[in-house]
Amino acid sequence: MDVKPGSEQEAARLDAVLQKMERVRQARRHKFYLRDERITLSHGSGGKATHNLIEGVFAPAFSNPLLDALEDAAVFSLDGSGLQLAFTTDTYVVSPLFFAGGDIGKLAVHGTINDLAMAGAQPLYLSASFILEEGFSIAELRRIVASMQEAASQAGVAIVTGDTKVVQRGKGDGVFINTAGVGLRRAHWPLGQTCLQPGDAVLLSGSAGDHGIAIMLARETLDIETDIQSDTAPLHTLVAALFEALGERVHCLKDPTRGGVATALNEMALASEVAIGLDEQAIPVHPGVRGACEILGLDPLTIANEGKLLAVVAPEAAEQALAVMRAHPLGREAAIIGSVQAEPPGIVFLRTEIGGMRVLDMLVGDPLPRIC
């Protein structure tokens, strides 16, 4: 049945949606609980189970002002220098090790660079630590290391320290890599997931879900014909272009990796106690990703990306930010996908293509484990 704008039917439907949002908001007031007795793959998904684990075990044990911000990188000042550094770490367990568009080595370099970039920092130095399984091919290790060096060199960063450990055959899965990174912060204004303001515009730098679907297609024997590749890429030059053009009108940057666009936006909405409204039609998704998600029963907005960023900017800077992103090679498909609202706080909702509205929650469970 068609619902006319401004009609009683539309008002009733909107009221019902708002009541559902309020129930979700009330349910979230108590934040996250860890009820599990043992670790499951979902605890590595980046979604709700990961948040439960972090807030149930790690955050209370290690609590300090830098960690409690729960950003992708810690930002701190050097006494008396006037300089701020960003520091981050990440571990990569992706399977398979090689996939369309990348490999575990390239992913490890790009991921740490991007965590620093989202904190407003110019990446400077990385560490690389390898956990190797007895029997792993030296030829494959050489290939991974060469890929890491190429990625670091192209991004203008150096790998300056590292470590190697070996575990018995059957105790690992070839190779796991940990990278940490240090960068010099160039954003000298409040920037992060607590800085969203009502009226802000939300932009996505390109299509959603490419990396996760590329991994799924490399891992599974699926009868799907598509040319989807991982979007793994270093985003620091795109961030630099936004900073140069917009400065402090950039309020928050986040790369929607594990848990995808949906989880990243929910983290922002919860941290800033605002709502984020999205227009489904405006969100770029490649046809191959959309088709694969329909076949597999997945939501592309919960699928991981490794070369995309979400930017929240002041409303008057939205069109300029869009132009800057589209002028950059990594932002050609950028789009304004929504806006920040005051109410209901902590909620992300989607205005669907068929004219409805639904709450967009962060990822629950883990349909694609070990994607990074």
GROMACS .gro file of N, CA and C in nm, residues 205-286:
model
  246
  205SER      N    1   3.419   0.677   0.148
  205SER     CA    2   3.512   0.704   0.039
  205SER      C    3   3.497   0.611  -0.081
  206GLY      N    4   3.418   0.505  -0.070
  206GLY     CA    5   3.400   0.415  -0.184
  206GLY      C    6   3.308   0.301  -0.150
  207SER      N    7   3.307   0.199  -0.235
  207SER     CA    8   3.209   0.091  -0.223
  207SER      C    9   3.236   0.005  -0.100
  208ALA      N   10   3.127  -0.045  -0.041
  208ALA     CA   11   3.133  -0.121   0.083
  208ALA      C   12   3.145  -0.270   0.056
  209GLY      N   13   3.227  -0.338   0.139
  209GLY     CA   14   3.227  -0.484   0.143
  209GLY      C   15   3.323  -0.555   0.050
  210ASP      N   16   3.406  -0.482  -0.026
  210ASP     CA   17   3.491  -0.547  -0.126
  210ASP      C   18   3.588  -0.648  -0.064
  211HIS      N   19   3.656  -0.607   0.043
  211HIS     CA   20   3.759  -0.696   0.100
  211HIS      C   21   3.700  -0.826   0.153
  212GLY      N   22   3.596  -0.816   0.232
  212GLY     CA   23   3.538  -0.935   0.292
  212GLY      C   24   3.488  -1.033   0.188
  213ILE      N   25   3.424  -0.984   0.083
  213ILE     CA   26   3.374  -1.074  -0.020
  213ILE      C   27   3.489  -1.133  -0.101
  214ALA      N   28   3.597  -1.056  -0.125
  214ALA     CA   29   3.713  -1.111  -0.196
  214ALA      C   30   3.773  -1.227  -0.116
  215ILE      N   31   3.780  -1.213   0.016
  215ILE     CA   32   3.832  -1.323   0.100
  215ILE      C   33   3.739  -1.443   0.095
  216MET      N   34   3.610  -1.417   0.106
  216MET     CA   35   3.513  -1.526   0.101
  216MET      C   36   3.523  -1.604  -0.031
  217LEU      N   37   3.537  -1.532  -0.142
  217LEU     CA   38   3.545  -1.599  -0.271
  217LEU      C   39   3.676  -1.675  -0.286
  218ALA      N   40   3.784  -1.625  -0.225
  218ALA     CA   41   3.913  -1.697  -0.230
  218ALA      C   42   3.912  -1.820  -0.142
  219ARG      N   43   3.828  -1.820  -0.039
  219ARG     CA   44   3.828  -1.927   0.060
  219ARG      C   45   3.733  -2.040   0.024
  220GLU      N   46   3.620  -2.003  -0.032
  220GLU     CA   47   3.515  -2.101  -0.056
  220GLU      C   48   3.505  -2.135  -0.204
  221THR      N   49   3.456  -2.253  -0.234
  221THR     CA   50   3.430  -2.293  -0.371
  221THR      C   51   3.286  -2.257  -0.403
  222LEU      N   52   3.269  -2.134  -0.453
  222LEU     CA   53   3.136  -2.085  -0.481
  222LEU      C   54   3.122  -2.059  -0.631
  223ASP      N   55   3.009  -2.092  -0.685
  223ASP     CA   56   2.985  -2.073  -0.827
  223ASP      C   57   2.936  -1.931  -0.853
  224ILE      N   58   3.025  -1.833  -0.823
  224ILE     CA   59   2.992  -1.693  -0.842
  224ILE      C   60   3.097  -1.630  -0.932
  225GLU      N   61   3.053  -1.576  -1.046
  225GLU     CA   62   3.146  -1.510  -1.138
  225GLU      C   63   3.151  -1.362  -1.106
  226THR      N   64   3.265  -1.313  -1.058
  226THR     CA   65   3.280  -1.172  -1.024
  226THR      C   66   3.427  -1.136  -1.027
  227ASP      N   67   3.458  -1.010  -1.048
  227ASP     CA   68   3.596  -0.964  -1.050
  227ASP      C   69   3.629  -0.885  -0.923
  228ILE      N   70   3.556  -0.908  -0.816
  228ILE     CA   71   3.579  -0.835  -0.691
  228ILE      C   72   3.718  -0.867  -0.635
  229GLN      N   73   3.792  -0.761  -0.599
  229GLN     CA   74   3.922  -0.774  -0.536
  229GLN      C   75   3.921  -0.702  -0.402
  230SER      N   76   4.013  -0.742  -0.316
  230SER     CA   77   4.030  -0.670  -0.190
  230SER      C   78   4.064  -0.524  -0.220
  231ASP      N   79   4.011  -0.435  -0.138
  231ASP     CA   80   4.037  -0.291  -0.157
  231ASP      C   81   4.154  -0.244  -0.071
  232THR      N   82   4.236  -0.338  -0.017
  232THR     CA   83   4.344  -0.297   0.073
  232THR      C   84   4.429  -0.186   0.013
  233ALA      N   85   4.447  -0.078   0.090
  233ALA     CA   86   4.520   0.040   0.041
  233ALA      C   87   4.553   0.130   0.161
  234PRO      N   88   4.664   0.206   0.152
  234PRO     CA   89   4.696   0.302   0.257
  234PRO      C   90   4.619   0.432   0.236
  235LEU      N   91   4.552   0.480   0.339
  235LEU     CA   92   4.460   0.594   0.325
  235LEU      C   93   4.518   0.726   0.374
  236HIS      N   94   4.644   0.729   0.414
  236HIS     CA   95   4.697   0.850   0.477
  236HIS      C   96   4.704   0.969   0.382
  237THR      N   97   4.724   0.946   0.252
  237THR     CA   98   4.729   1.059   0.159
  237THR      C   99   4.588   1.116   0.135
  238LEU      N  100   4.487   1.030   0.137
  238LEU     CA  101   4.350   1.080   0.126
  238LEU      C  102   4.314   1.163   0.249
  239VAL      N  103   4.357   1.118   0.366
  239VAL     CA  104   4.333   1.195   0.488
  239VAL      C  105   4.406   1.329   0.482
  240ALA      N  106   4.529   1.328   0.432
  240ALA     CA  107   4.606   1.453   0.421
  240ALA      C  108   4.534   1.553   0.331
  241ALA      N  109   4.476   1.505   0.223
  241ALA     CA  110   4.403   1.594   0.132
  241ALA      C  111   4.281   1.654   0.201
  242LEU      N  112   4.210   1.574   0.281
  242LEU     CA  113   4.094   1.626   0.355
  242LEU      C  114   4.138   1.730   0.458
  243PHE      N  115   4.246   1.702   0.530
  243PHE     CA  116   4.294   1.798   0.630
  243PHE      C  117   4.336   1.929   0.566
  244GLU      N  118   4.405   1.920   0.453
  244GLU     CA  119   4.451   2.042   0.387
  244GLU      C  120   4.334   2.129   0.341
  245ALA      N  121   4.228   2.066   0.293
  245ALA     CA  122   4.114   2.142   0.241
  245ALA      C  123   4.016   2.185   0.350
  246LEU      N  124   3.996   2.100   0.452
  246LEU     CA  125   3.888   2.124   0.548
  246LEU      C  126   3.937   2.159   0.689
  247GLY      N  127   4.057   2.116   0.725
  247GLY     CA  128   4.109   2.144   0.858
  247GLY      C  129   4.017   2.094   0.967
  248GLU      N  130   3.988   2.180   1.065
  248GLU     CA  131   3.912   2.138   1.182
  248GLU      C  132   3.765   2.110   1.153
  249ARG      N  133   3.723   2.130   1.030
  249ARG     CA  134   3.585   2.092   0.996
  249ARG      C  135   3.572   1.940   0.977
  250VAL      N  136   3.685   1.867   0.978
  250VAL     CA  137   3.681   1.721   0.985
  250VAL      C  138   3.667   1.683   1.132
  251HIS      N  139   3.558   1.617   1.168
  251HIS     CA  140   3.529   1.586   1.309
  251HIS      C  141   3.565   1.442   1.347
  252CYS      N  142   3.558   1.351   1.253
  252CYS     CA  143   3.588   1.211   1.286
  252CYS      C  144   3.624   1.135   1.158
  253LEU      N  145   3.722   1.044   1.170
  253LEU     CA  146   3.759   0.954   1.061
  253LEU      C  147   3.762   0.812   1.117
  254LYS      N  148   3.715   0.717   1.039
  254LYS     CA  149   3.718   0.578   1.085
  254LYS      C  150   3.721   0.488   0.963
  255ASP      N  151   3.809   0.388   0.964
  255ASP     CA  152   3.808   0.292   0.853
  255ASP      C  153   3.721   0.172   0.893
  256PRO      N  154   3.621   0.144   0.814
  256PRO     CA  155   3.523   0.039   0.850
  256PRO      C  156   3.576  -0.100   0.815
  257THR      N  157   3.666  -0.151   0.899
  257THR     CA  158   3.727  -0.282   0.873
  257THR      C  159   3.635  -0.393   0.925
  258ARG      N  160   3.680  -0.470   1.027
  258ARG     CA  161   3.594  -0.578   1.078
  258ARG      C  162   3.462  -0.520   1.129
  259GLY      N  163   3.353  -0.585   1.092
  259GLY     CA  164   3.222  -0.534   1.130
  259GLY      C  165   3.164  -0.436   1.031
  260GLY      N  166   3.246  -0.387   0.937
  260GLY     CA  167   3.199  -0.305   0.828
  260GLY      C  168   3.148  -0.167   0.866
  261VAL      N  169   3.079  -0.105   0.771
  261VAL     CA  170   3.025   0.030   0.788
  261VAL      C  171   2.928   0.036   0.905
  262ALA      N  172   2.846  -0.067   0.921
  262ALA     CA  173   2.744  -0.066   1.027
  262ALA      C  174   2.808  -0.058   1.165
  263THR      N  175   2.910  -0.141   1.190
  263THR     CA  176   2.973  -0.142   1.322
  263THR      C  177   3.047  -0.012   1.349
  264ALA      N  178   3.121   0.039   1.249
  264ALA     CA  179   3.196   0.163   1.268
  264ALA      C  180   3.103   0.280   1.302
  265LEU      N  181   2.991   0.289   1.233
  265LEU     CA  182   2.898   0.399   1.259
  265LEU      C  183   2.830   0.385   1.395
  266ASN      N  184   2.800   0.261   1.435
  266ASN     CA  185   2.743   0.241   1.569
  266ASN      C  186   2.841   0.281   1.679
  267GLU      N  187   2.970   0.251   1.658
  267GLU     CA  188   3.070   0.293   1.756
  267GLU      C  189   3.073   0.445   1.769
  268MET      N  190   3.063   0.515   1.657
  268MET     CA  191   3.061   0.661   1.661
  268MET      C  192   2.936   0.713   1.732
  269ALA      N  193   2.821   0.658   1.696
  269ALA     CA  194   2.695   0.706   1.754
  269ALA      C  195   2.693   0.685   1.905
  270LEU      N  196   2.742   0.570   1.951
  270LEU     CA  197   2.747   0.543   2.095
  270LEU      C  198   2.845   0.637   2.165
  271ALA      N  199   2.962   0.659   2.105
  271ALA     CA  200   3.065   0.740   2.170
  271ALA      C  201   3.024   0.886   2.181
  272SER      N  202   2.953   0.937   2.079
  272SER     CA  203   2.912   1.079   2.078
  272SER      C  204   2.770   1.100   2.130
  273GLU      N  205   2.699   0.989   2.158
  273GLU     CA  206   2.561   0.996   2.204
  273GLU      C  207   2.474   1.077   2.110
  274VAL      N  208   2.482   1.040   1.982
  274VAL     CA  209   2.400   1.100   1.878
  274VAL      C  210   2.338   0.988   1.796
  275ALA      N  211   2.250   1.025   1.702
  275ALA     CA  212   2.197   0.929   1.606
  275ALA      C  213   2.259   0.957   1.470
  276ILE      N  214   2.267   0.853   1.389
  276ILE     CA  215   2.316   0.868   1.251
  276ILE      C  216   2.211   0.809   1.158
  277GLY      N  217   2.163   0.891   1.067
  277GLY     CA  218   2.065   0.846   0.969
  277GLY      C  219   2.132   0.829   0.833
  278LEU      N  220   2.110   0.713   0.770
  278LEU     CA  221   2.173   0.681   0.642
  278LEU      C  222   2.067   0.668   0.533
  279ASP      N  223   2.105   0.704   0.412
  279ASP     CA  224   2.020   0.683   0.295
  279ASP      C  225   2.073   0.563   0.219
  280GLU      N  226   1.999   0.452   0.220
  280GLU     CA  227   2.048   0.327   0.161
  280GLU      C  228   2.087   0.345   0.014
  281GLN      N  229   2.008   0.424  -0.059
  281GLN     CA  230   2.036   0.442  -0.201
  281GLN      C  231   2.168   0.513  -0.226
  282ALA      N  232   2.215   0.590  -0.128
  282ALA     CA  233   2.337   0.669  -0.147
  282ALA      C  234   2.463   0.588  -0.118
  283ILE      N  235   2.450   0.471  -0.056
  283ILE     CA  236   2.568   0.394  -0.014
  283ILE      C  237   2.620   0.312  -0.132
  284PRO      N  238   2.743   0.339  -0.176
  284PRO     CA  239   2.796   0.264  -0.292
  284PRO      C  240   2.830   0.120  -0.256
  285VAL      N  241   2.779   0.027  -0.334
  285VAL     CA  242   2.810  -0.115  -0.320
  285VAL      C  243   2.825  -0.172  -0.461
  286HIS      N  244   2.938  -0.234  -0.492
  286HIS     CA  245   2.958  -0.292  -0.624
  286HIS      C  246   2.855  -0.403  -0.650
   0.00000   0.00000   0.00000
